[in-house]
Amino acid sequence: MNRESDAVAMVAHLMALSARTAPKARGQDCLTVSVITGADLVALADEMRSIGEREGIGYFVRDASGVSESTACLLIGLQSRGTSALDCGGCGYPTCAEMLAAQQDSPTGGMLFSGPNCAVRVTDLGIAVGSAAKTASIHNVDNRIMYTAGVAARSLGWLQGCGVAYGIPLKASGKNIFFDRTS
């Protein structure tokens, strides 16, 4: 690795810290966070490409190109079995217990994410993803939040127990590889 790659890897770990320490409802952590580099980036990009080709979703293939050119990628997943225990109904069910029961009856195949999920916990995930992206921005590391990378990470079994996930690939170069993309 060169110094810039080392710096990107360090920022990825700082992003993981930002995600972990982001505010969460009732102070309960419900996230799985990991940093991938090297061969794991290649495997993630290959899985994204495979999903895109199999499902006929072109933007998975497009996003795979960005991941394959990245130096690191932060993966953040929401652990599905957790709830806020607020019985708020935001998930569409009157109680958290009913939402968890519906998870058991939910089809597992053919879905990019699994659910239903606690709306409060999904909000926690969004706050953590935003906090991580903010950290990348503070350190001038190019990044892009990709649900496609989260789907592929789940498909590879890297985020066990997570029903929803995102990836944030990172790169430091003279040109931001995540913009001016073709659709």
PDB file of C-alpha atoms in Angstrom:
ATOM      1  CA  MET A   1       0.000   0.000   0.000  1.00  0.00           C
ATOM      2  CA  ASN A   2       1.067   3.570  -0.570  1.00  0.00           C
ATOM      3  CA  ARG A   3       0.556   6.406   1.878  1.00  0.00           C
ATOM      4  CA  GLU A   4      -2.704   7.528   0.283  1.00  0.00           C
ATOM      5  CA  SER A   5      -4.114   4.000   0.474  1.00  0.00           C
ATOM      6  CA  ASP A   6      -3.020   3.770   4.099  1.00  0.00           C
ATOM      7  CA  ALA A   7      -4.769   7.077   4.782  1.00  0.00           C
ATOM      8  CA  VAL A   8      -7.977   5.851   3.107  1.00  0.00           C
ATOM      9  CA  ALA A   9      -7.897   2.678   5.229  1.00  0.00           C
ATOM     10  CA  MET A  10      -7.444   4.800   8.358  1.00  0.00           C
ATOM     11  CA  VAL A  11     -10.395   6.999   7.364  1.00  0.00           C
ATOM     12  CA  ALA A  12     -12.493   3.859   6.793  1.00  0.00           C
ATOM     13  CA  HIS A  13     -11.803   2.850  10.390  1.00  0.00           C
ATOM     14  CA  LEU A  14     -12.636   6.362  11.601  1.00  0.00           C
ATOM     15  CA  MET A  15     -15.900   6.072   9.660  1.00  0.00           C
ATOM     16  CA  ALA A  16     -16.613   2.783  11.432  1.00  0.00           C
ATOM     17  CA  LEU A  17     -16.067   4.617  14.709  1.00  0.00           C
ATOM     18  CA  SER A  18     -18.450   7.397  13.602  1.00  0.00           C
ATOM     19  CA  ALA A  19     -21.114   4.826  12.727  1.00  0.00           C
ATOM     20  CA  ARG A  20     -20.660   2.974  16.004  1.00  0.00           C
ATOM     21  CA  THR A  21     -20.879   6.120  18.132  1.00  0.00           C
ATOM     22  CA  ALA A  22     -23.701   7.778  16.167  1.00  0.00           C
ATOM     23  CA  PRO A  23     -26.798   8.517  18.260  1.00  0.00           C
ATOM     24  CA  LYS A  24     -29.213   5.603  18.494  1.00  0.00           C
ATOM     25  CA  ALA A  25     -32.722   5.373  19.939  1.00  0.00           C
ATOM     26  CA  ARG A  26     -32.716   4.443  23.599  1.00  0.00           C
ATOM     27  CA  GLY A  27     -28.906   4.234  23.439  1.00  0.00           C
ATOM     28  CA  GLN A  28     -29.085   0.670  22.105  1.00  0.00           C
ATOM     29  CA  ASP A  29     -26.598  -0.379  19.439  1.00  0.00           C
ATOM     30  CA  CYS A  30     -28.218  -2.333  16.625  1.00  0.00           C
ATOM     31  CA  LEU A  31     -25.535  -2.232  13.944  1.00  0.00           C
ATOM     32  CA  THR A  32     -22.915  -4.489  12.432  1.00  0.00           C
ATOM     33  CA  VAL A  33     -20.001  -2.481  11.032  1.00  0.00           C
ATOM     34  CA  SER A  34     -16.950  -3.694   9.112  1.00  0.00           C
ATOM     35  CA  VAL A  35     -14.237  -2.415   6.793  1.00  0.00           C
ATOM     36  CA  ILE A  36     -13.168  -4.395   3.739  1.00  0.00           C
ATOM     37  CA  THR A  37     -10.143  -3.977   1.471  1.00  0.00           C
ATOM     38  CA  GLY A  38      -8.167  -5.948  -1.102  1.00  0.00           C
ATOM     39  CA  ALA A  39      -9.597  -9.269  -2.248  1.00  0.00           C
ATOM     40  CA  ASP A  40     -12.823  -8.638  -0.341  1.00  0.00           C
ATOM     41  CA  LEU A  41     -13.458  -5.553  -2.502  1.00  0.00           C
ATOM     42  CA  VAL A  42     -13.086  -7.717  -5.596  1.00  0.00           C
ATOM     43  CA  ALA A  43     -15.495 -10.304  -4.173  1.00  0.00           C
ATOM     44  CA  LEU A  44     -18.014  -7.580  -3.289  1.00  0.00           C
ATOM     45  CA  ALA A  45     -17.819  -6.032  -6.769  1.00  0.00           C
ATOM     46  CA  ASP A  46     -18.176  -9.470  -8.384  1.00  0.00           C
ATOM     47  CA  GLU A  47     -21.280 -10.194  -6.290  1.00  0.00           C
ATOM     48  CA  MET A  48     -22.785  -6.805  -7.168  1.00  0.00           C
ATOM     49  CA  ARG A  49     -22.166  -7.487 -10.858  1.00  0.00           C
ATOM     50  CA  SER A  50     -23.663 -10.976 -10.539  1.00  0.00           C
ATOM     51  CA  ILE A  51     -26.823  -9.664  -8.845  1.00  0.00           C
ATOM     52  CA  GLY A  52     -27.176  -6.945 -11.463  1.00  0.00           C
ATOM     53  CA  GLU A  53     -26.849  -9.359 -14.361  1.00  0.00           C
ATOM     54  CA  ARG A  54     -29.104 -12.004 -12.789  1.00  0.00           C
ATOM     55  CA  GLU A  55     -31.854  -9.541 -11.829  1.00  0.00           C
ATOM     56  CA  GLY A  56     -31.469  -7.250 -14.841  1.00  0.00           C
ATOM     57  CA  ILE A  57     -30.644  -4.226 -12.664  1.00  0.00           C
ATOM     58  CA  GLY A  58     -28.059  -2.154 -14.509  1.00  0.00           C
ATOM     59  CA  TYR A  59     -27.091   0.110 -11.638  1.00  0.00           C
ATOM     60  CA  PHE A  60     -25.747  -2.866  -9.665  1.00  0.00           C
ATOM     61  CA  VAL A  61     -23.289  -3.457 -12.524  1.00  0.00           C
ATOM     62  CA  ARG A  62     -22.466   0.267 -12.694  1.00  0.00           C
ATOM     63  CA  ASP A  63     -21.868   0.476  -8.925  1.00  0.00           C
ATOM     64  CA  ALA A  64     -19.685  -2.656  -9.056  1.00  0.00           C
ATOM     65  CA  SER A  65     -17.222  -0.741 -11.221  1.00  0.00           C
ATOM     66  CA  GLY A  66     -16.867   1.936  -8.546  1.00  0.00           C
ATOM     67  CA  VAL A  67     -16.371  -0.643  -5.806  1.00  0.00           C
ATOM     68  CA  SER A  68     -13.734  -2.502  -7.829  1.00  0.00           C
ATOM     69  CA  GLU A  69     -11.756   0.754  -8.224  1.00  0.00           C
ATOM     70  CA  SER A  70     -12.052   1.611  -4.511  1.00  0.00           C
ATOM     71  CA  THR A  71      -9.370   1.344  -1.864  1.00  0.00           C
ATOM     72  CA  ALA A  72     -11.721   0.348   0.969  1.00  0.00           C
ATOM     73  CA  CYS A  73     -15.421  -0.011   1.694  1.00  0.00           C
ATOM     74  CA  LEU A  74     -17.309   0.445   4.937  1.00  0.00           C
ATOM     75  CA  LEU A  75     -20.237  -1.940   5.404  1.00  0.00           C
ATOM     76  CA  ILE A  76     -23.015  -1.038   7.838  1.00  0.00           C
ATOM     77  CA  GLY A  77     -25.926  -3.390   8.501  1.00  0.00           C
ATOM     78  CA  LEU A  78     -28.997  -3.263  10.712  1.00  0.00           C
ATOM     79  CA  GLN A  79     -29.485  -6.295  12.938  1.00  0.00           C
ATOM     80  CA  SER A  80     -33.032  -7.348  12.093  1.00  0.00           C
ATOM     81  CA  ARG A  81     -34.049  -8.981  15.358  1.00  0.00           C
ATOM     82  CA  GLY A  82     -33.777  -5.782  17.358  1.00  0.00           C
ATOM     83  CA  THR A  83     -36.595  -3.363  18.022  1.00  0.00           C
ATOM     84  CA  SER A  84     -36.885  -0.081  19.846  1.00  0.00           C
ATOM     85  CA  ALA A  85     -39.483  -1.695  22.165  1.00  0.00           C
ATOM     86  CA  LEU A  86     -41.589   1.439  21.765  1.00  0.00           C
ATOM     87  CA  ASP A  87     -44.615  -0.210  20.099  1.00  0.00           C
ATOM     88  CA  CYS A  88     -44.809   2.933  17.935  1.00  0.00           C
ATOM     89  CA  GLY A  89     -46.362   1.289  14.853  1.00  0.00           C
ATOM     90  CA  GLY A  90     -43.861   2.900  12.464  1.00  0.00           C
ATOM     91  CA  CYS A  91     -43.131  -0.508  10.939  1.00  0.00           C
ATOM     92  CA  GLY A  92     -46.790  -1.045  10.107  1.00  0.00           C
ATOM     93  CA  TYR A  93     -47.507  -3.378  13.016  1.00  0.00           C
ATOM     94  CA  PRO A  94     -49.234  -2.364  16.270  1.00  0.00           C
ATOM     95  CA  THR A  95     -46.519  -3.851  18.485  1.00  0.00           C
ATOM     96  CA  CYS A  96     -42.868  -4.765  18.250  1.00  0.00           C
ATOM     97  CA  ALA A  97     -43.760  -8.380  19.067  1.00  0.00           C
ATOM     98  CA  GLU A  98     -46.099  -8.533  16.062  1.00  0.00           C
ATOM     99  CA  MET A  99     -43.413  -7.087  13.787  1.00  0.00           C
ATOM    100  CA  LEU A 100     -40.906  -9.686  14.993  1.00  0.00           C
ATOM    101  CA  ALA A 101     -43.474 -12.448  14.416  1.00  0.00           C
ATOM    102  CA  ALA A 102     -44.031 -11.138  10.881  1.00  0.00           C
ATOM    103  CA  GLN A 103     -40.273 -11.390  10.250  1.00  0.00           C
ATOM    104  CA  GLN A 104     -40.526 -15.120  10.894  1.00  0.00           C
ATOM    105  CA  ASP A 105     -43.266 -15.440   8.264  1.00  0.00           C
ATOM    106  CA  SER A 106     -41.527 -13.208   5.716  1.00  0.00           C
ATOM    107  CA  PRO A 107     -40.275 -14.848   2.507  1.00  0.00           C
ATOM    108  CA  THR A 108     -36.486 -15.101   2.460  1.00  0.00           C
ATOM    109  CA  GLY A 109     -35.787 -15.694  -1.216  1.00  0.00           C
ATOM    110  CA  GLY A 110     -35.790 -13.163  -4.008  1.00  0.00           C
ATOM    111  CA  MET A 111     -35.751 -10.074  -1.804  1.00  0.00           C
ATOM    112  CA  LEU A 112     -32.831  -7.648  -1.807  1.00  0.00           C
ATOM    113  CA  PHE A 113     -33.451  -6.818   1.862  1.00  0.00           C
ATOM    114  CA  SER A 114     -35.402  -8.774   4.461  1.00  0.00           C
ATOM    115  CA  GLY A 115     -38.138  -7.356   6.632  1.00  0.00           C
ATOM    116  CA  PRO A 116     -40.217  -6.010   8.105  1.00  0.00           C
ATOM    117  CA  ASN A 117     -37.792  -3.909  10.144  1.00  0.00           C
ATOM    118  CA  CYS A 118     -38.193  -1.544  13.066  1.00  0.00           C
ATOM    119  CA  ALA A 119     -38.678   1.974  11.653  1.00  0.00           C
ATOM    120  CA  VAL A 120     -36.823   3.492  14.594  1.00  0.00           C
ATOM    121  CA  ARG A 121     -33.873   1.129  14.046  1.00  0.00           C
ATOM    122  CA  VAL A 122     -33.833   1.870  10.305  1.00  0.00           C
ATOM    123  CA  THR A 123     -33.590   5.541  11.265  1.00  0.00           C
ATOM    124  CA  ASP A 124     -30.641   4.646  13.522  1.00  0.00           C
ATOM    125  CA  LEU A 125     -29.004   2.987  10.510  1.00  0.00           C
ATOM    126  CA  GLY A 126     -29.530   6.108   8.414  1.00  0.00           C
ATOM    127  CA  ILE A 127     -28.006   8.340  11.078  1.00  0.00           C
ATOM    128  CA  ALA A 128     -24.978   6.030  11.332  1.00  0.00           C
ATOM    129  CA  VAL A 129     -24.524   5.943   7.550  1.00  0.00           C
ATOM    130  CA  GLY A 130     -24.712   9.742   7.432  1.00  0.00           C
ATOM    131  CA  SER A 131     -22.220  10.094  10.277  1.00  0.00           C
ATOM    132  CA  ALA A 132     -19.790   7.778   8.489  1.00  0.00           C
ATOM    133  CA  ALA A 133     -20.107   9.656   5.181  1.00  0.00           C
ATOM    134  CA  LYS A 134     -19.557  12.935   7.050  1.00  0.00           C
ATOM    135  CA  THR A 135     -16.295  11.563   8.432  1.00  0.00           C
ATOM    136  CA  ALA A 136     -15.108  10.634   4.935  1.00  0.00           C
ATOM    137  CA  SER A 137     -15.993  14.112   3.733  1.00  0.00           C
ATOM    138  CA  ILE A 138     -14.138  15.799   6.598  1.00  0.00           C
ATOM    139  CA  HIS A 139     -11.013  13.897   5.527  1.00  0.00           C
ATOM    140  CA  ASN A 140     -11.534  14.643   1.801  1.00  0.00           C
ATOM    141  CA  VAL A 141     -11.954  10.983   0.863  1.00  0.00           C
ATOM    142  CA  ASP A 142     -14.294  10.458  -2.072  1.00  0.00           C
ATOM    143  CA  ASN A 143     -17.223   8.221  -1.195  1.00  0.00           C
ATOM    144  CA  ARG A 144     -20.702   7.223  -2.250  1.00  0.00           C
ATOM    145  CA  ILE A 145     -23.405   5.589  -0.149  1.00  0.00           C
ATOM    146  CA  MET A 146     -24.548   2.470  -2.023  1.00  0.00           C
ATOM    147  CA  TYR A 147     -27.422   0.228  -1.075  1.00  0.00           C
ATOM    148  CA  THR A 148     -26.215  -2.072  -3.866  1.00  0.00           C
ATOM    149  CA  ALA A 149     -23.013  -2.787  -1.928  1.00  0.00           C
ATOM    150  CA  GLY A 150     -25.067  -3.581   1.173  1.00  0.00           C
ATOM    151  CA  VAL A 151     -27.258  -6.002  -0.767  1.00  0.00           C
ATOM    152  CA  ALA A 152     -24.177  -7.783  -2.117  1.00  0.00           C
ATOM    153  CA  ALA A 153     -22.518  -7.930   1.324  1.00  0.00           C
ATOM    154  CA  ARG A 154     -25.668  -9.565   2.725  1.00  0.00           C
ATOM    155  CA  SER A 155     -25.736 -11.983  -0.199  1.00  0.00           C
ATOM    156  CA  LEU A 156     -22.143 -12.991   0.568  1.00  0.00           C
ATOM    157  CA  GLY A 157     -23.113 -13.675   4.193  1.00  0.00           C
ATOM    158  CA  TRP A 158     -20.831 -10.957   5.550  1.00  0.00           C
ATOM    159  CA  LEU A 159     -23.499  -9.220   7.631  1.00  0.00           C
ATOM    160  CA  GLN A 160     -25.136 -12.118   9.449  1.00  0.00           C
ATOM    161  CA  GLY A 161     -28.458 -11.240  11.043  1.00  0.00           C
ATOM    162  CA  CYS A 162     -28.747  -7.945   9.167  1.00  0.00           C
ATOM    163  CA  GLY A 163     -31.871  -7.320   7.104  1.00  0.00           C
ATOM    164  CA  VAL A 164     -30.848  -3.949   5.650  1.00  0.00           C
ATOM    165  CA  ALA A 165     -27.324  -2.790   4.835  1.00  0.00           C
ATOM    166  CA  TYR A 166     -25.341  -0.148   3.000  1.00  0.00           C
ATOM    167  CA  GLY A 167     -21.790   0.079   1.742  1.00  0.00           C
ATOM    168  CA  ILE A 168     -19.689   3.210   1.429  1.00  0.00           C
ATOM    169  CA  PRO A 169     -16.771   2.636  -0.957  1.00  0.00           C
ATOM    170  CA  LEU A 170     -13.806   4.998  -0.617  1.00  0.00           C
ATOM    171  CA  LYS A 171     -11.150   6.306  -2.964  1.00  0.00           C
ATOM    172  CA  ALA A 172      -8.605   9.136  -2.966  1.00  0.00           C
ATOM    173  CA  SER A 173      -7.580  10.192  -6.458  1.00  0.00           C
ATOM    174  CA  GLY A 174      -7.431  13.271  -8.653  1.00  0.00           C
ATOM    175  CA  LYS A 175     -10.941  12.586  -9.975  1.00  0.00           C
ATOM    176  CA  ASN A 176     -13.916  11.407  -7.936  1.00  0.00           C
ATOM    177  CA  ILE A 177     -14.770   8.001  -9.423  1.00  0.00           C
ATOM    178  CA  PHE A 178     -18.254   8.004  -7.900  1.00  0.00           C
ATOM    179  CA  PHE A 179     -19.629  10.885  -9.956  1.00  0.00           C
ATOM    180  CA  ASP A 180     -20.086  11.473 -13.678  1.00  0.00           C
ATOM    181  CA  ARG A 181     -21.290   7.864 -13.819  1.00  0.00           C
ATOM    182  CA  THR A 182     -23.419   6.518 -16.626  1.00  0.00           C
ATOM    183  CA  SER A 183     -26.759   5.014 -15.654  1.00  0.00           C
TER     184      SER A 183
END
